[in-house]
Amino acid sequence: DIGEAMPLSEHPSSVMEKKANRLYLWPIRPNGTEGNWQLGKDELKERLSKGYIKWGKITNTGIYVTFLKRGSIQKIEDKEVNVVGRDVVSGTVLVDNSNYSRSFIPGTQWNIANHDASYKGTQLLSKFIGNRFPFPKSLYAVHDVIRFFVANNPNALILDFFSGSGTTLHAVNLLNKEDGGHRRCIMVTNNEVSAEEEKAFRAKGLHKGDEEWEKFGIARYVNWPRTKCSILGVDVNGNPIQGDYITSNTEEKVVKRSIKQISLDLRDDSLGTKLKKQIVGLIGDKKMPQNAVKAECPYLVPEDANNAILFDVTKIDGFMEDIHESIDT
């Protein structure tokens, strides 16, 4: 049963009290101060009826209660993961998330090494056509942009209305190679030459349309050779290109977990919170910011982070529950 809030004039004696063959759980912090439940009465009842609450084993310090976070509940309600049944003992939902794919909204600014135009643009293109084009975009920057929009459309048609050196088509071909897609790319170009080249050609008495002019245009001199060479895997002289592309394909590997224990007296006060933030700062995980540490924070299991921290060993059950949940989703 979920009872009413205790009157302010009354105070529980411990986390777990036994009265008349009933166990009563109270939100008492490890330092003995009184806290609050994270869920209100009505919300707790609703989640309990839907199987979103799980009761742990009875221990000397109480019963650990875990519940699905709002993000996980939203995935169930949006049918991103399928409910396949209920646990016969606890009544909690059993889900199949084998078809779930985590969504991601890209930021407006990227700081990714593979997007460096010098190394992954100029140097990469020079392997195919030498120094014919000075400032191409990074192949991987264009690849990643396109992938966000057509990753789930293997037959997409992409239009590049100002194709330049042909990086877009190169990126589309790389994406097709990764996932077996059949995406196509239409490139539009006017075969122009640079301002410096035009000045030099005119000094020689050449005009647009002359063969000596046109053969150095961006389409014929850069775009078309790049497209042909990148498809065949050779340079403009017919020599095989050495090396491999960096792709978005992943490979699962078993990595041994590293567990480190630090003996500290972490109190539930401002000093304890400050010390917890310092520990988080020492780890240096960008997906585990210091502002994630709150006053009542027995552990941290941030989504997508490579690290997790258990501050209060008495909360190990909830800590492990959240870790397994983050792995499953």
Coordinates of C-alpha atoms in Angstrom, one line a residue:
D1 CA 0.0 0.0 0.0
I2 CA 1.0 3.6 -0.6
G3 CA 0.0 5.7 2.4
E4 CA -0.5 9.3 3.1
A5 CA 2.4 11.6 4.0
M6 CA 3.4 11.6 7.6
P7 CA 2.4 14.6 9.6
L8 CA 5.2 17.1 10.1
S9 CA 4.9 16.6 13.9
E10 CA 5.8 12.9 13.6
H11 CA 9.2 11.4 12.7
P12 CA 10.1 7.9 11.7
S13 CA 12.7 6.1 13.9
S14 CA 14.5 4.4 11.0
V15 CA 14.5 3.6 7.3
M16 CA 12.4 0.6 7.8
E17 CA 9.8 0.1 10.6
K18 CA 7.7 -3.0 11.3
K19 CA 4.2 -2.4 12.8
A20 CA 1.4 -4.9 13.0
N21 CA 2.9 -7.3 10.4
R22 CA 3.6 -4.5 8.0
L23 CA 6.9 -3.0 6.9
Y24 CA 7.1 0.8 6.5
L25 CA 9.7 2.4 4.4
W26 CA 10.9 6.0 5.0
P27 CA 13.2 8.2 3.0
I28 CA 16.0 8.5 5.6
R29 CA 19.4 9.5 4.4
P30 CA 22.6 7.7 5.5
N31 CA 23.4 10.6 7.9
G32 CA 20.0 10.2 9.6
T33 CA 18.3 13.3 8.1
E34 CA 14.8 13.0 6.6
G35 CA 14.4 13.3 2.9
N36 CA 11.7 13.0 0.3
W37 CA 10.7 10.2 -2.1
Q38 CA 11.4 11.1 -5.8
L39 CA 7.9 10.0 -6.8
G40 CA 4.6 11.3 -5.4
K41 CA 1.8 9.0 -4.3
D42 CA -0.3 9.2 -7.5
E43 CA 2.7 8.9 -9.8
L44 CA 4.0 5.9 -7.8
K45 CA 0.6 4.2 -8.0
E46 CA 0.4 4.7 -11.8
R47 CA 3.9 3.4 -12.4
L48 CA 3.3 0.5 -10.1
S49 CA 0.2 -0.5 -12.0
K50 CA 2.0 -0.4 -15.3
G51 CA 4.9 -2.5 -14.1
Y52 CA 7.4 0.3 -14.0
I53 CA 8.4 -0.2 -10.3
K54 CA 10.6 -3.0 -9.0
W55 CA 10.9 -4.0 -5.4
G56 CA 14.2 -5.3 -4.2
K57 CA 15.1 -7.8 -1.5
I58 CA 14.6 -7.0 2.1
T59 CA 17.9 -6.2 3.9
N60 CA 18.9 -5.0 7.3
T61 CA 18.9 -1.4 5.9
G62 CA 15.5 -1.6 4.1
I63 CA 14.1 -2.5 0.8
Y64 CA 15.6 -1.0 -2.3
V65 CA 12.9 0.3 -4.8
T66 CA 13.9 1.0 -8.4
F67 CA 11.8 2.5 -11.1
L68 CA 12.0 3.2 -14.8
K69 CA 13.2 6.7 -15.7
R70 CA 11.0 9.0 -17.8
G71 CA 13.1 8.4 -20.9
S72 CA 12.7 4.6 -20.7
I73 CA 9.0 5.0 -20.1
Q74 CA 8.7 7.2 -23.1
K75 CA 10.4 4.6 -25.3
I76 CA 7.8 2.0 -24.2
E77 CA 4.9 4.4 -24.8
D78 CA 6.3 5.4 -28.2
K79 CA 6.7 1.7 -29.0
E80 CA 10.4 2.1 -29.6
V81 CA 10.8 -1.0 -27.4
N82 CA 8.2 -3.7 -27.2
V83 CA 6.6 -5.0 -23.9
V84 CA 6.6 -8.8 -24.2
G85 CA 5.1 -9.6 -20.7
R86 CA 5.4 -9.2 -17.0
D87 CA 7.7 -10.8 -14.5
V88 CA 5.7 -13.5 -12.7
V89 CA 7.1 -12.5 -9.3
S90 CA 7.6 -8.8 -9.3
G91 CA 5.0 -7.8 -12.0
T92 CA 7.5 -5.5 -13.7
V93 CA 7.4 -5.2 -17.4
L94 CA 9.6 -7.3 -19.6
V95 CA 10.8 -5.6 -22.8
D96 CA 12.4 -6.6 -26.1
N97 CA 14.7 -3.8 -27.3
S98 CA 16.5 -5.7 -30.0
N99 CA 15.1 -3.4 -32.7
Y100 CA 15.7 -0.2 -30.8
S101 CA 18.1 2.3 -32.3
R102 CA 19.1 5.3 -30.2
S103 CA 18.3 8.6 -31.8
F104 CA 20.7 11.5 -31.9
I105 CA 20.3 15.2 -32.7
P106 CA 23.6 16.7 -33.9
G107 CA 24.8 19.9 -32.5
T108 CA 25.5 23.0 -34.6
Q109 CA 29.2 22.9 -34.0
W110 CA 31.4 19.8 -34.4
N111 CA 34.9 19.3 -33.2
I112 CA 35.9 16.0 -34.7
A113 CA 39.4 15.1 -35.8
N114 CA 38.2 13.4 -39.0
H115 CA 36.5 16.6 -40.1
D116 CA 39.9 18.4 -40.4
A117 CA 40.0 19.8 -44.0
S118 CA 43.8 19.6 -44.2
Y119 CA 44.3 16.0 -43.3
K120 CA 41.0 14.4 -44.4
G121 CA 40.3 16.8 -47.3
T122 CA 43.5 18.1 -49.0
Q123 CA 45.8 15.2 -48.1
L124 CA 43.2 12.6 -48.9
L125 CA 42.3 14.1 -52.2
S126 CA 45.9 14.4 -53.2
K127 CA 46.2 10.6 -53.1
F128 CA 43.8 10.5 -56.1
I129 CA 44.6 13.5 -58.2
G130 CA 47.7 15.1 -56.7
N131 CA 47.6 18.9 -56.0
R132 CA 44.9 19.8 -58.5
F133 CA 42.5 21.2 -56.0
P134 CA 43.8 23.2 -53.0
F135 CA 40.9 23.4 -50.4
P136 CA 38.5 20.5 -50.5
K137 CA 36.2 19.7 -47.6
S138 CA 36.9 16.8 -45.4
L139 CA 35.4 13.6 -46.9
Y140 CA 34.2 12.5 -43.4
A141 CA 32.6 15.8 -42.5
V142 CA 30.4 15.6 -45.6
H143 CA 29.8 11.8 -45.0
D144 CA 28.6 12.4 -41.5
V145 CA 26.3 15.2 -42.5
I146 CA 24.6 13.1 -45.2
R147 CA 24.4 10.1 -42.9
F148 CA 22.2 11.9 -40.4
F149 CA 19.6 12.3 -43.1
V150 CA 19.8 9.2 -45.3
A151 CA 21.1 6.5 -43.0
N152 CA 17.6 4.9 -43.0
N153 CA 17.1 5.5 -46.8
P154 CA 19.4 3.2 -48.8
N155 CA 17.8 4.4 -52.1
A156 CA 18.1 8.1 -51.5
L157 CA 18.8 10.5 -54.3
I158 CA 21.1 13.4 -53.3
L159 CA 21.5 16.5 -55.4
D160 CA 24.7 18.6 -55.1
F161 CA 23.9 21.7 -57.1
F162 CA 27.4 23.2 -56.6
S163 CA 29.6 20.1 -56.7
G164 CA 33.1 21.6 -56.7
S165 CA 35.7 18.8 -56.3
G166 CA 33.0 16.1 -55.9
T167 CA 33.3 15.4 -52.2
T168 CA 29.5 14.8 -51.9
L169 CA 29.4 11.9 -54.4
H170 CA 32.6 10.5 -52.8
A171 CA 30.9 10.6 -49.4
V172 CA 27.7 9.0 -50.8
N173 CA 29.7 6.1 -52.3
L174 CA 31.5 5.6 -49.0
L175 CA 28.2 5.5 -47.2
N176 CA 26.8 2.9 -49.7
K177 CA 29.9 0.8 -49.1
E178 CA 29.4 0.8 -45.4
D179 CA 25.8 -0.4 -45.4
G180 CA 25.2 -1.9 -48.8
G181 CA 22.9 1.0 -49.9
H182 CA 22.1 2.1 -53.5
R183 CA 22.0 5.8 -53.0
R184 CA 22.6 8.0 -56.0
C185 CA 24.1 11.5 -56.3
I186 CA 23.5 14.1 -59.0
M187 CA 26.3 16.7 -59.3
V188 CA 25.9 20.1 -61.0
T189 CA 29.0 22.0 -62.2
N190 CA 30.0 24.6 -64.7
N191 CA 33.6 23.5 -65.3
E192 CA 35.0 26.9 -64.3
V193 CA 38.7 27.7 -63.7
S194 CA 40.1 29.7 -60.9
A195 CA 40.5 33.5 -61.2
E196 CA 44.3 33.1 -61.4
E197 CA 44.1 30.5 -64.1
E198 CA 41.6 32.6 -66.1
K199 CA 44.0 35.5 -66.0
A200 CA 46.9 33.4 -67.1
F201 CA 44.9 31.8 -69.9
R202 CA 43.7 35.1 -71.2
A203 CA 47.3 36.4 -71.2
K204 CA 48.1 33.5 -73.6
G205 CA 45.2 34.4 -75.9
L206 CA 43.0 31.6 -74.8
H207 CA 39.2 31.8 -74.4
K208 CA 36.5 29.9 -72.6
G209 CA 35.6 26.9 -74.9
D210 CA 39.1 26.4 -76.1
E211 CA 40.4 22.9 -75.3
E212 CA 43.5 24.2 -73.5
W213 CA 41.1 26.2 -71.2
E214 CA 38.4 23.6 -70.7
K215 CA 40.7 20.7 -69.8
F216 CA 41.7 22.5 -66.7
G217 CA 38.1 23.3 -65.6
I218 CA 37.0 22.0 -62.2
A219 CA 34.7 19.3 -63.7
R220 CA 37.2 17.8 -66.1
Y221 CA 40.4 18.4 -64.2
V222 CA 39.2 17.7 -60.6
N223 CA 35.6 16.4 -60.2
W224 CA 35.5 13.7 -62.9
P225 CA 38.9 12.3 -62.3
R226 CA 38.3 12.2 -58.6
T227 CA 34.9 10.4 -59.1
K228 CA 36.5 7.8 -61.4
C229 CA 39.6 7.2 -59.3
S230 CA 37.7 7.0 -56.0
I231 CA 35.3 4.4 -57.5
L232 CA 38.2 2.3 -59.0
G233 CA 40.6 2.7 -56.1
V234 CA 43.4 4.1 -58.2
D235 CA 45.1 7.5 -58.8
V236 CA 45.1 9.5 -62.0
N237 CA 48.1 7.5 -63.2
G238 CA 46.4 4.1 -62.6
N239 CA 48.3 3.2 -59.4
P240 CA 46.4 1.5 -56.6
I241 CA 45.5 3.7 -53.6
Q242 CA 47.1 2.5 -50.4
G243 CA 45.3 2.6 -47.0
D244 CA 41.7 2.2 -45.8
Y245 CA 38.8 4.6 -45.2
I246 CA 37.6 5.4 -41.8
T247 CA 34.0 4.2 -41.6
S248 CA 31.1 4.4 -39.2
N249 CA 30.8 0.6 -39.0
T250 CA 31.5 -0.7 -35.5
E251 CA 32.8 -4.0 -34.1
E252 CA 31.8 -5.4 -30.7
K253 CA 34.7 -6.2 -28.4
V254 CA 34.8 -7.5 -24.9
V255 CA 36.5 -4.9 -22.7
K256 CA 37.4 -5.7 -19.1
R257 CA 35.8 -3.3 -16.6
S258 CA 38.1 -1.3 -14.4
I259 CA 36.9 -0.8 -10.9
K260 CA 38.7 1.6 -8.5
Q261 CA 37.8 2.1 -4.9
I262 CA 38.6 5.2 -2.9
S263 CA 38.1 5.3 0.9
L264 CA 36.4 8.6 1.7
D265 CA 33.9 9.9 4.3
L266 CA 31.3 11.5 2.0
R267 CA 28.7 13.3 4.2
D268 CA 25.3 14.4 3.0
D269 CA 26.1 18.1 3.3
S270 CA 27.5 20.9 1.2
L271 CA 31.1 19.7 1.9
G272 CA 30.2 16.2 0.8
T273 CA 28.6 17.5 -2.4
K274 CA 31.7 19.6 -3.1
L275 CA 33.9 16.6 -2.7
K276 CA 31.7 14.5 -5.0
K277 CA 32.0 17.1 -7.7
Q278 CA 35.8 17.1 -7.3
I279 CA 35.8 13.3 -7.8
V280 CA 33.7 13.7 -11.0
G281 CA 36.1 16.5 -12.2
L282 CA 39.1 14.2 -11.7
I283 CA 37.5 11.5 -13.9
G284 CA 37.2 14.0 -16.8
D285 CA 34.3 12.3 -18.6
K286 CA 32.5 15.0 -20.7
K287 CA 29.3 13.1 -20.4
M288 CA 29.5 13.2 -16.6
P289 CA 29.5 16.9 -15.7
Q290 CA 30.0 18.1 -12.2
N291 CA 26.5 19.8 -12.2
A292 CA 25.0 16.3 -12.3
V293 CA 26.0 15.9 -8.6
K294 CA 23.0 16.9 -6.4
A295 CA 22.7 17.1 -2.6
E296 CA 21.1 13.7 -2.5
C297 CA 23.3 11.7 -4.9
P298 CA 24.2 8.2 -3.8
Y299 CA 25.6 7.3 -7.3
L300 CA 25.9 8.6 -10.9
V301 CA 25.2 6.5 -14.0
P302 CA 25.0 9.1 -16.8
E303 CA 23.6 8.0 -20.1
D304 CA 26.3 7.3 -22.8
A305 CA 29.1 8.0 -20.3
N306 CA 32.1 5.7 -20.1
N307 CA 32.2 5.9 -16.3
A308 CA 29.9 5.4 -13.3
I309 CA 30.4 6.4 -9.7
L310 CA 29.0 4.8 -6.5
F311 CA 29.3 7.2 -3.6
D312 CA 27.2 5.3 -1.1
V313 CA 27.9 1.5 -1.0
T314 CA 24.5 0.9 0.7
K315 CA 22.9 1.8 -2.6
I316 CA 24.7 -0.8 -4.6
D317 CA 21.5 -2.5 -5.7
G318 CA 20.1 0.6 -7.3
F319 CA 23.5 1.4 -8.7
M320 CA 23.6 -1.9 -10.5
E321 CA 20.0 -1.7 -11.6
D322 CA 20.7 1.6 -13.3
I323 CA 23.9 0.3 -14.9
H324 CA 22.1 -2.7 -16.4
E325 CA 19.3 -0.4 -17.6
S326 CA 21.7 1.9 -19.3
I327 CA 23.3 -1.1 -21.1
D328 CA 20.0 -2.5 -22.2
T329 CA 18.7 0.8 -23.6

